Tab-separated table of N, CA and C in Angstrom:
chain	number	residue	atom	x	y	z
A	1	UNK	N	19.172	2.559	-17.908
A	1	UNK	CA	18.065	2.015	-17.140
A	1	UNK	C	18.635	1.046	-16.106
A	2	UNK	N	18.152	1.173	-14.891
A	2	UNK	CA	18.588	0.295	-13.810
A	2	UNK	C	17.371	-0.464	-13.279
A	3	UNK	N	17.318	-1.752	-13.532
A	3	UNK	CA	16.174	-2.574	-13.147
A	3	UNK	C	16.491	-3.342	-11.870
A	4	UNK	N	15.568	-3.285	-10.929
A	4	UNK	CA	15.676	-4.054	-9.681
A	4	UNK	C	14.435	-4.934	-9.588
A	5	UNK	N	14.619	-6.224	-9.497
A	5	UNK	CA	13.490	-7.150	-9.426
A	5	UNK	C	13.098	-7.375	-7.976
A	6	UNK	N	11.833	-7.137	-7.691
A	6	UNK	CA	11.283	-7.361	-6.356
A	6	UNK	C	10.591	-8.723	-6.354
A	7	UNK	N	10.566	-9.374	-5.196
A	7	UNK	CA	9.977	-10.708	-5.135
A	7	UNK	C	9.326	-10.931	-3.778
A	8	UNK	N	8.144	-11.479	-3.798
A	8	UNK	CA	7.453	-11.916	-2.587
A	8	UNK	C	6.941	-13.322	-2.838
A	9	UNK	N	7.179	-14.216	-1.898
A	9	UNK	CA	6.617	-15.566	-1.972
A	9	UNK	C	5.550	-15.660	-0.885
A	10	UNK	N	4.349	-16.006	-1.288
A	10	UNK	CA	3.229	-16.078	-0.359
A	10	UNK	C	2.659	-17.480	-0.410
A	11	UNK	N	2.489	-18.092	0.748
A	11	UNK	CA	1.953	-19.456	0.780
A	11	UNK	C	0.869	-19.577	1.836
A	12	UNK	N	-0.017	-20.528	1.592
A	12	UNK	CA	-1.101	-20.766	2.541
A	12	UNK	C	-0.547	-21.449	3.777
A	13	UNK	N	-1.145	-21.127	4.908
A	13	UNK	CA	-0.773	-21.761	6.176
A	13	UNK	C	-1.894	-22.693	6.592
A	14	UNK	N	-3.070	-22.124	6.787
A	14	UNK	CA	-4.255	-22.905	7.151
A	14	UNK	C	-5.464	-22.021	6.935
A	15	UNK	N	-6.472	-22.560	6.296
A	15	UNK	CA	-7.656	-21.755	6.023
A	15	UNK	C	-7.305	-20.577	5.128
A	16	UNK	N	-7.661	-19.377	5.558
A	16	UNK	CA	-7.381	-18.176	4.782
A	16	UNK	C	-6.076	-17.495	5.193
A	17	UNK	N	-5.411	-18.029	6.184
A	17	UNK	CA	-4.166	-17.448	6.681
A	17	UNK	C	-3.016	-17.737	5.705
A	18	UNK	N	-2.233	-16.699	5.399
A	18	UNK	CA	-1.086	-16.832	4.523
A	18	UNK	C	0.144	-16.204	5.179
A	19	UNK	N	1.309	-16.602	4.722
A	19	UNK	CA	2.553	-15.980	5.161
A	19	UNK	C	3.302	-15.502	3.926
A	20	UNK	N	3.717	-14.259	3.969
A	20	UNK	CA	4.484	-13.657	2.884
A	20	UNK	C	5.944	-13.600	3.289
A	21	UNK	N	6.815	-14.077	2.411
A	21	UNK	CA	8.261	-14.058	2.638
A	21	UNK	C	8.889	-13.095	1.636
A	22	UNK	N	9.574	-12.090	2.148
A	22	UNK	CA	10.264	-11.102	1.324
A	22	UNK	C	11.644	-10.875	1.916
A	23	UNK	N	12.673	-11.143	1.139
A	23	UNK	CA	14.063	-11.070	1.614
A	23	UNK	C	14.165	-11.861	2.915
A	24	UNK	N	14.584	-11.245	4.007
A	24	UNK	CA	14.698	-11.959	5.293
A	24	UNK	C	13.523	-11.653	6.222
A	25	UNK	N	12.408	-11.213	5.650
A	25	UNK	CA	11.256	-10.813	6.447
A	25	UNK	C	10.049	-11.675	6.107
A	26	UNK	N	9.116	-11.712	7.036
A	26	UNK	CA	7.847	-12.377	6.757
A	26	UNK	C	6.742	-11.675	7.516
A	27	UNK	N	5.554	-11.740	6.946
A	27	UNK	CA	4.384	-11.246	7.667
A	27	UNK	C	3.181	-12.091	7.297
A	28	UNK	N	2.237	-12.090	8.209
A	28	UNK	CA	1.031	-12.894	8.077
A	28	UNK	C	-0.108	-12.043	7.540
A	29	UNK	N	-0.857	-12.621	6.626
A	29	UNK	CA	-2.110	-12.014	6.179
A	29	UNK	C	-3.215	-13.014	6.472
A	30	UNK	N	-4.368	-12.493	6.789
A	30	UNK	CA	-5.508	-13.323	7.153
A	30	UNK	C	-6.752	-12.475	6.927
A	31	UNK	N	-7.868	-13.025	7.179
A	31	UNK	CA	-9.130	-12.295	7.136
A	31	UNK	C	-9.718	-12.256	8.542
A	32	UNK	N	-10.558	-11.270	8.820
A	32	UNK	CA	-11.244	-11.249	10.122
A	32	UNK	C	-12.118	-12.495	10.285
A	33	UNK	N	-12.426	-12.806	11.511
A	33	UNK	CA	-13.234	-14.006	11.792
A	33	UNK	C	-14.584	-13.964	11.099
A	34	UNK	N	-15.189	-12.774	11.012
A	34	UNK	CA	-16.517	-12.690	10.385
A	34	UNK	C	-16.470	-12.945	8.877
A	35	UNK	N	-15.247	-12.986	8.296
A	35	UNK	CA	-15.101	-13.304	6.875
A	35	UNK	C	-14.462	-14.667	6.656
A	36	UNK	N	-14.388	-15.459	7.728
A	36	UNK	CA	-13.901	-16.827	7.602
A	36	UNK	C	-12.442	-17.037	7.961
A	37	UNK	N	-11.759	-15.988	8.402
A	37	UNK	CA	-10.363	-16.108	8.780
A	37	UNK	C	-10.196	-16.319	10.273
A	38	UNK	N	-8.957	-16.229	10.722
A	38	UNK	CA	-8.667	-16.366	12.158
A	38	UNK	C	-8.212	-15.040	12.755
A	39	UNK	N	-8.180	-13.983	11.960
A	39	UNK	CA	-7.847	-12.628	12.401
A	39	UNK	C	-6.454	-12.547	13.036
A	40	UNK	N	-5.486	-13.235	12.420
A	40	UNK	CA	-4.121	-13.222	12.948
A	40	UNK	C	-3.213	-12.276	12.164
A	41	UNK	N	-3.788	-11.544	11.242
A	41	UNK	CA	-3.007	-10.577	10.473
A	41	UNK	C	-3.933	-9.711	9.644
A	42	UNK	N	-3.366	-8.672	9.057
A	42	UNK	CA	-4.166	-7.813	8.191
A	42	UNK	C	-4.548	-8.581	6.932
A	43	UNK	N	-5.636	-8.165	6.302
A	43	UNK	CA	-5.987	-8.823	5.046
A	43	UNK	C	-5.212	-8.179	3.903
A	44	UNK	N	-5.200	-8.770	2.719
A	44	UNK	CA	-4.395	-8.231	1.625
A	44	UNK	C	-4.737	-6.789	1.235
A	45	UNK	N	-5.991	-6.407	1.306
A	45	UNK	CA	-6.355	-5.022	0.970
A	45	UNK	C	-5.787	-4.075	2.023
A	46	UNK	N	-5.842	-4.469	3.284
A	46	UNK	CA	-5.232	-3.657	4.339
A	46	UNK	C	-3.717	-3.580	4.154
A	47	UNK	N	-3.115	-4.663	3.700
A	47	UNK	CA	-1.674	-4.655	3.419
A	47	UNK	C	-1.366	-3.682	2.287
A	48	UNK	N	-2.231	-3.628	1.279
A	48	UNK	CA	-2.061	-2.678	0.186
A	48	UNK	C	-2.156	-1.243	0.698
A	49	UNK	N	-3.150	-0.962	1.535
A	49	UNK	CA	-3.284	0.378	2.110
A	49	UNK	C	-2.038	0.733	2.925
A	50	UNK	N	-1.521	-0.241	3.669
A	50	UNK	CA	-0.298	-0.028	4.442
A	50	UNK	C	0.889	0.237	3.524
A	51	UNK	N	0.959	-0.476	2.405
A	51	UNK	CA	2.047	-0.272	1.444
A	51	UNK	C	1.987	1.129	0.847
A	52	UNK	N	0.790	1.605	0.540
A	52	UNK	CA	0.635	2.964	0.012
A	52	UNK	C	1.122	3.977	1.047
A	53	UNK	N	0.642	3.853	2.277
A	53	UNK	CA	1.044	4.784	3.330
A	53	UNK	C	2.530	4.702	3.624
A	54	UNK	N	3.053	3.488	3.721
A	54	UNK	CA	4.476	3.313	3.988
A	54	UNK	C	5.338	3.913	2.894
A	55	UNK	N	4.944	3.714	1.654
A	55	UNK	CA	5.695	4.252	0.527
A	55	UNK	C	5.700	5.779	0.574
A	56	UNK	N	4.557	6.369	0.846
A	56	UNK	CA	4.468	7.831	0.890
A	56	UNK	C	5.299	8.406	2.039
A	57	UNK	N	5.289	7.749	3.191
A	57	UNK	CA	6.108	8.222	4.315
A	57	UNK	C	7.588	8.141	3.954
A	58	UNK	N	7.999	7.048	3.331
A	58	UNK	CA	9.401	6.885	2.946
A	58	UNK	C	9.808	7.942	1.916
A	59	UNK	N	8.951	8.213	0.934
A	59	UNK	CA	9.245	9.257	-0.050
A	59	UNK	C	9.387	10.603	0.662
A	60	UNK	N	8.469	10.892	1.576
A	60	UNK	CA	8.523	12.164	2.310
A	60	UNK	C	9.826	12.294	3.089
A	61	UNK	N	10.187	11.247	3.815
A	61	UNK	CA	11.413	11.284	4.618
A	61	UNK	C	12.650	11.385	3.720
A	62	UNK	N	12.620	10.730	2.579
A	62	UNK	CA	13.770	10.712	1.676
A	62	UNK	C	13.998	12.047	0.972
A	63	UNK	N	12.925	12.776	0.670
A	63	UNK	CA	13.036	13.971	-0.150
A	63	UNK	C	12.762	15.282	0.590
A	64	UNK	N	12.439	15.232	1.863
A	64	UNK	CA	12.094	16.453	2.598
A	64	UNK	C	13.209	17.500	2.514
A	65	UNK	N	14.413	17.114	2.818
A	65	UNK	CA	15.531	18.073	2.826
A	65	UNK	C	15.725	18.700	1.440
A	66	UNK	N	15.674	17.888	0.401
A	66	UNK	CA	15.864	18.405	-0.960
A	66	UNK	C	14.779	19.410	-1.345
A	67	UNK	N	13.599	19.288	-0.729
A	67	UNK	CA	12.486	20.206	-1.016
A	67	UNK	C	12.367	21.308	0.024
A	68	UNK	N	13.405	21.409	0.866
A	68	UNK	CA	13.450	22.428	1.915
A	68	UNK	C	12.243	22.333	2.858
A	69	UNK	N	11.858	21.102	3.161
A	69	UNK	CA	10.778	20.844	4.113
A	69	UNK	C	11.423	20.469	5.438
A	70	UNK	N	11.135	21.227	6.478
A	70	UNK	CA	11.648	20.929	7.820
A	70	UNK	C	10.632	19.984	8.465
A	71	UNK	N	10.781	18.711	8.157
A	71	UNK	CA	9.817	17.693	8.565
A	71	UNK	C	10.199	17.117	9.924
A	72	UNK	N	9.415	17.438	10.930
A	72	UNK	CA	9.637	16.894	12.266
A	72	UNK	C	8.993	15.520	12.406
A	73	UNK	N	7.821	15.378	11.804
A	73	UNK	CA	7.076	14.115	11.887
A	73	UNK	C	6.021	14.111	10.783
A	74	UNK	N	5.723	12.927	10.300
A	74	UNK	CA	4.651	12.777	9.315
A	74	UNK	C	3.841	11.536	9.662
A	75	UNK	N	2.538	11.654	9.538
A	75	UNK	CA	1.629	10.522	9.701
A	75	UNK	C	0.688	10.541	8.507
A	76	UNK	N	0.545	9.401	7.877
A	76	UNK	CA	-0.330	9.287	6.714
A	76	UNK	C	-1.359	8.198	6.986
A	77	UNK	N	-2.608	8.544	6.814
A	77	UNK	CA	-3.703	7.587	6.944
A	77	UNK	C	-4.273	7.353	5.548
A	78	UNK	N	-4.335	6.087	5.148
A	78	UNK	CA	-4.849	5.733	3.825
A	78	UNK	C	-6.100	4.887	4.019
A	79	UNK	N	-7.175	5.292	3.386
A	79	UNK	CA	-8.422	4.540	3.454
A	79	UNK	C	-8.919	4.266	2.042
A	80	UNK	N	-9.765	3.284	1.929
A	80	UNK	CA	-10.378	2.953	0.653
A	80	UNK	C	-11.702	2.253	0.898
A	81	UNK	N	-12.609	2.436	-0.018
A	81	UNK	CA	-13.933	1.813	0.088
A	81	UNK	C	-13.997	0.592	-0.811
A	82	UNK	N	-14.526	-0.483	-0.256
A	82	UNK	CA	-14.627	-1.761	-0.954
A	82	UNK	C	-16.060	-2.261	-0.866
A	83	UNK	N	-16.661	-2.539	-1.993
A	83	UNK	CA	-17.997	-3.125	-2.023
A	83	UNK	C	-17.811	-4.639	-1.982
A	84	UNK	N	-18.010	-5.239	-0.825
A	84	UNK	CA	-17.757	-6.668	-0.673
A	84	UNK	C	-18.706	-7.514	-1.519
A	85	UNK	N	-19.786	-6.934	-2.003
A	85	UNK	CA	-20.687	-7.677	-2.883
A	85	UNK	C	-20.007	-8.030	-4.211
A	86	UNK	N	-18.991	-7.263	-4.596
A	86	UNK	CA	-18.252	-7.584	-5.818
A	86	UNK	C	-17.398	-8.821	-5.630
A	87	UNK	N	-16.629	-8.870	-4.551
A	87	UNK	CA	-15.736	-9.995	-4.276
A	87	UNK	C	-16.515	-11.277	-3.998
A	88	UNK	N	-17.617	-11.151	-3.263
A	88	UNK	CA	-18.384	-12.343	-2.904
A	88	UNK	C	-19.282	-12.837	-4.028
A	89	UNK	N	-19.417	-12.039	-5.093
A	89	UNK	CA	-20.246	-12.446	-6.226
A	89	UNK	C	-21.715	-12.123	-6.058
A	90	UNK	N	-22.079	-11.467	-4.969
A	90	UNK	CA	-23.489	-11.113	-4.748
A	90	UNK	C	-23.993	-10.111	-5.781
A	91	UNK	N	-23.085	-9.271	-6.265
A	91	UNK	CA	-23.449	-8.285	-7.273
A	91	UNK	C	-22.407	-8.341	-8.388
A	92	UNK	N	-22.730	-8.977	-9.501
A	92	UNK	CA	-21.749	-9.123	-10.584
A	92	UNK	C	-21.352	-7.792	-11.220
A	93	UNK	N	-22.113	-6.722	-10.977
A	93	UNK	CA	-21.787	-5.411	-11.529
A	93	UNK	C	-20.911	-4.583	-10.598
A	94	UNK	N	-20.717	-5.045	-9.365
A	94	UNK	CA	-19.914	-4.289	-8.399
A	94	UNK	C	-18.425	-4.498	-8.675
A	95	UNK	N	-17.654	-3.464	-8.459
A	95	UNK	CA	-16.201	-3.554	-8.600
A	95	UNK	C	-15.669	-4.527	-7.558
A	96	UNK	N	-14.710	-5.358	-7.942
A	96	UNK	CA	-14.138	-6.358	-7.034
A	96	UNK	C	-13.130	-5.716	-6.079
A	97	UNK	N	-12.376	-4.748	-6.568
A	97	UNK	CA	-11.347	-4.103	-5.748
A	97	UNK	C	-11.822	-2.786	-5.166
A	98	UNK	N	-10.863	-2.049	-4.618
A	98	UNK	CA	-11.171	-0.756	-4.012
A	98	UNK	C	-11.750	0.211	-5.032
A	99	UNK	N	-12.744	0.962	-4.606
A	99	UNK	CA	-13.369	1.959	-5.468
A	99	UNK	C	-12.603	3.277	-5.440
A	100	UNK	N	-11.841	3.499	-4.368
A	100	UNK	CA	-11.108	4.755	-4.217
A	100	UNK	C	-9.975	4.567	-3.210
A	101	UNK	N	-9.052	5.481	-3.230
A	101	UNK	CA	-7.981	5.568	-2.235
A	101	UNK	C	-7.953	7.009	-1.750
A	102	UNK	N	-7.995	7.189	-0.440
A	102	UNK	CA	-7.977	8.528	0.150
A	102	UNK	C	-6.772	8.621	1.077
A	103	UNK	N	-5.997	9.684	0.918
A	103	UNK	CA	-4.821	9.887	1.746
A	103	UNK	C	-5.008	11.124	2.604
A	104	UNK	N	-4.801	10.968	3.897
A	104	UNK	CA	-4.847	12.084	4.840
A	104	UNK	C	-3.433	12.297	5.357
A	105	UNK	N	-2.834	13.409	4.950
A	105	UNK	CA	-1.489	13.760	5.387
A	105	UNK	C	-1.567	14.572	6.676
A	106	UNK	N	-0.751	14.215	7.654
A	106	UNK	CA	-0.588	15.020	8.859
A	106	UNK	C	0.896	15.352	8.967
A	107	UNK	N	1.225	16.613	8.715
A	107	UNK	CA	2.607	17.081	8.747
A	107	UNK	C	2.869	17.846	10.037
A	108	UNK	N	3.957	17.546	10.691
A	108	UNK	CA	4.525	18.413	11.714
A	108	UNK	C	5.780	18.959	11.065
A	109	UNK	N	5.675	20.154	10.504
A	109	UNK	CA	6.774	20.719	9.734
A	109	UNK	C	6.768	22.233	9.872
A	110	UNK	N	7.924	22.809	9.735
A	110	UNK	CA	8.080	24.260	9.816
A	110	UNK	C	7.987	24.868	8.426
A	111	UNK	N	6.869	24.628	7.754
A	111	UNK	CA	6.648	25.121	6.399
A	111	UNK	C	5.223	25.625	6.270
A	112	UNK	N	4.971	26.369	5.202
A	112	UNK	CA	3.626	26.894	4.958
A	112	UNK	C	2.727	25.792	4.393
A	113	UNK	N	1.431	26.039	4.449
A	113	UNK	CA	0.477	25.089	3.877
A	113	UNK	C	0.705	24.942	2.378
A	114	UNK	N	1.046	26.033	1.728
A	114	UNK	CA	1.324	26.005	0.287
A	114	UNK	C	2.522	25.095	-0.028
A	115	UNK	N	3.590	25.235	0.757
A	115	UNK	CA	4.781	24.405	0.557
A	115	UNK	C	4.477	22.933	0.813
A	116	UNK	N	3.688	22.661	1.840
A	116	UNK	CA	3.363	21.271	2.176
A	116	UNK	C	2.405	20.659	1.167
A	117	UNK	N	1.523	21.461	0.604
A	117	UNK	CA	0.628	20.971	-0.449
A	117	UNK	C	1.441	20.596	-1.688
A	118	UNK	N	2.392	21.443	-2.047
A	118	UNK	CA	3.266	21.135	-3.195
A	118	UNK	C	4.101	19.886	-2.897
A	119	UNK	N	4.556	19.743	-1.658
A	119	UNK	CA	5.337	18.565	-1.286
A	119	UNK	C	4.475	17.308	-1.346
A	120	UNK	N	3.217	17.385	-0.891
A	120	UNK	CA	2.303	16.238	-0.979
A	120	UNK	C	2.067	15.859	-2.442
A	121	UNK	N	1.961	16.858	-3.319
A	121	UNK	CA	1.822	16.571	-4.758
A	121	UNK	C	3.044	15.807	-5.267
A	122	UNK	N	4.241	16.237	-4.825
A	122	UNK	CA	5.472	15.557	-5.220
A	122	UNK	C	5.478	14.116	-4.697
A	123	UNK	N	5.079	13.927	-3.438
A	123	UNK	CA	5.041	12.587	-2.836
A	123	UNK	C	4.122	11.679	-3.646
A	124	UNK	N	2.924	12.181	-3.954
A	124	UNK	CA	1.960	11.381	-4.723
A	124	UNK	C	2.515	11.003	-6.091
A	125	UNK	N	3.265	11.922	-6.705
A	125	UNK	CA	3.805	11.678	-8.051
A	125	UNK	C	5.053	10.798	-8.036
A	126	UNK	N	5.697	10.653	-6.882
A	126	UNK	CA	6.977	9.942	-6.798
A	126	UNK	C	6.856	8.574	-6.135
A	127	UNK	N	5.744	8.285	-5.491
A	127	UNK	CA	5.547	7.018	-4.769
A	127	UNK	C	5.411	5.856	-5.760
A	128	UNK	N	6.358	4.895	-5.745
A	128	UNK	CA	6.279	3.760	-6.668
A	128	UNK	C	5.011	2.919	-6.510
A	129	UNK	N	4.485	2.811	-5.300
A	129	UNK	CA	3.271	2.013	-5.101
A	129	UNK	C	2.080	2.698	-5.766
A	130	UNK	N	1.971	4.000	-5.620
A	130	UNK	CA	0.885	4.734	-6.283
A	130	UNK	C	1.035	4.645	-7.800
A	131	UNK	N	2.266	4.776	-8.301
A	131	UNK	CA	2.476	4.657	-9.739
A	131	UNK	C	2.050	3.284	-10.242
A	132	UNK	N	2.358	2.251	-9.474
A	132	UNK	CA	1.987	0.888	-9.865
A	132	UNK	C	0.474	0.723	-9.926
A	133	UNK	N	-0.229	1.323	-8.974
A	133	UNK	CA	-1.692	1.243	-8.954
A	133	UNK	C	-2.293	2.083	-10.081
A	134	UNK	N	-1.776	3.277	-10.269
A	134	UNK	CA	-2.329	4.209	-11.259
A	134	UNK	C	-2.025	3.805	-12.695
A	135	UNK	N	-0.860	3.212	-12.901
A	135	UNK	CA	-0.420	2.811	-14.239
A	135	UNK	C	-0.107	1.321	-14.186
A	136	UNK	N	-1.142	0.536	-14.350
A	136	UNK	CA	-1.015	-0.907	-14.161
A	136	UNK	C	0.154	-1.494	-14.949
A	137	UNK	N	0.970	-2.301	-14.279
A	137	UNK	CA	2.090	-2.944	-14.971
A	137	UNK	C	1.592	-4.072	-15.873
A	138	UNK	N	2.459	-4.513	-16.773
A	138	UNK	CA	2.127	-5.682	-17.578
A	138	UNK	C	1.978	-6.876	-16.640
A	139	UNK	N	0.998	-7.686	-16.880
A	139	UNK	CA	0.739	-8.850	-16.041
A	139	UNK	C	1.111	-10.118	-16.788
A	140	UNK	N	1.762	-11.009	-16.098
A	140	UNK	CA	2.084	-12.330	-16.627
A	140	UNK	C	1.719	-13.344	-15.561
A	141	UNK	N	1.503	-14.565	-15.964
A	141	UNK	CA	1.305	-15.624	-14.967
A	141	UNK	C	1.805	-16.931	-15.512
A	142	UNK	N	2.177	-17.802	-14.582
A	142	UNK	CA	2.661	-19.132	-14.914
A	142	UNK	C	1.990	-20.080	-13.941
A	143	UNK	N	1.521	-21.178	-14.408
A	143	UNK	CA	0.872	-22.170	-13.559
A	143	UNK	C	1.738	-23.409	-13.530
A	144	UNK	N	2.000	-23.897	-12.314
A	144	UNK	CA	2.798	-25.100	-12.127
A	144	UNK	C	2.011	-26.059	-11.233
A	145	UNK	N	1.874	-27.268	-11.650
A	145	UNK	CA	1.151	-28.269	-10.878
A	145	UNK	C	2.175	-29.127	-10.137
A	146	UNK	N	2.051	-29.160	-8.798
A	146	UNK	CA	2.987	-29.912	-7.964
A	146	UNK	C	2.488	-31.312	-7.686
């Protein structure tokens, strides 16, 4: 078994704006103005959708040759429906998170639809982000008062 520990440090900047630090990279998350943010970055759910799409594109690019897929280009659009009444507390019975995840694959490849469908199945089964969502990891937390 080979374990690699991933780490992200996220801190508040002002209001709802946050900055995420990962390795030597950083990105801003925020909420749209109509939700109380300053709209200077994607919100965390949009970041999750981006992570799903990014992971699937990387899996596709990494494994195309091994699956005999002549992949010229790939575009993946990931959408999800969110009932904001759950998060805001307006409806205590509403789900707080996404109700679904939908992936739209657009392949520019010299392969049949059957081959690309099988490849999309492989991508879905091999994407670590999808596995993490589908098979929830053990959760731990630690609270530190500064």
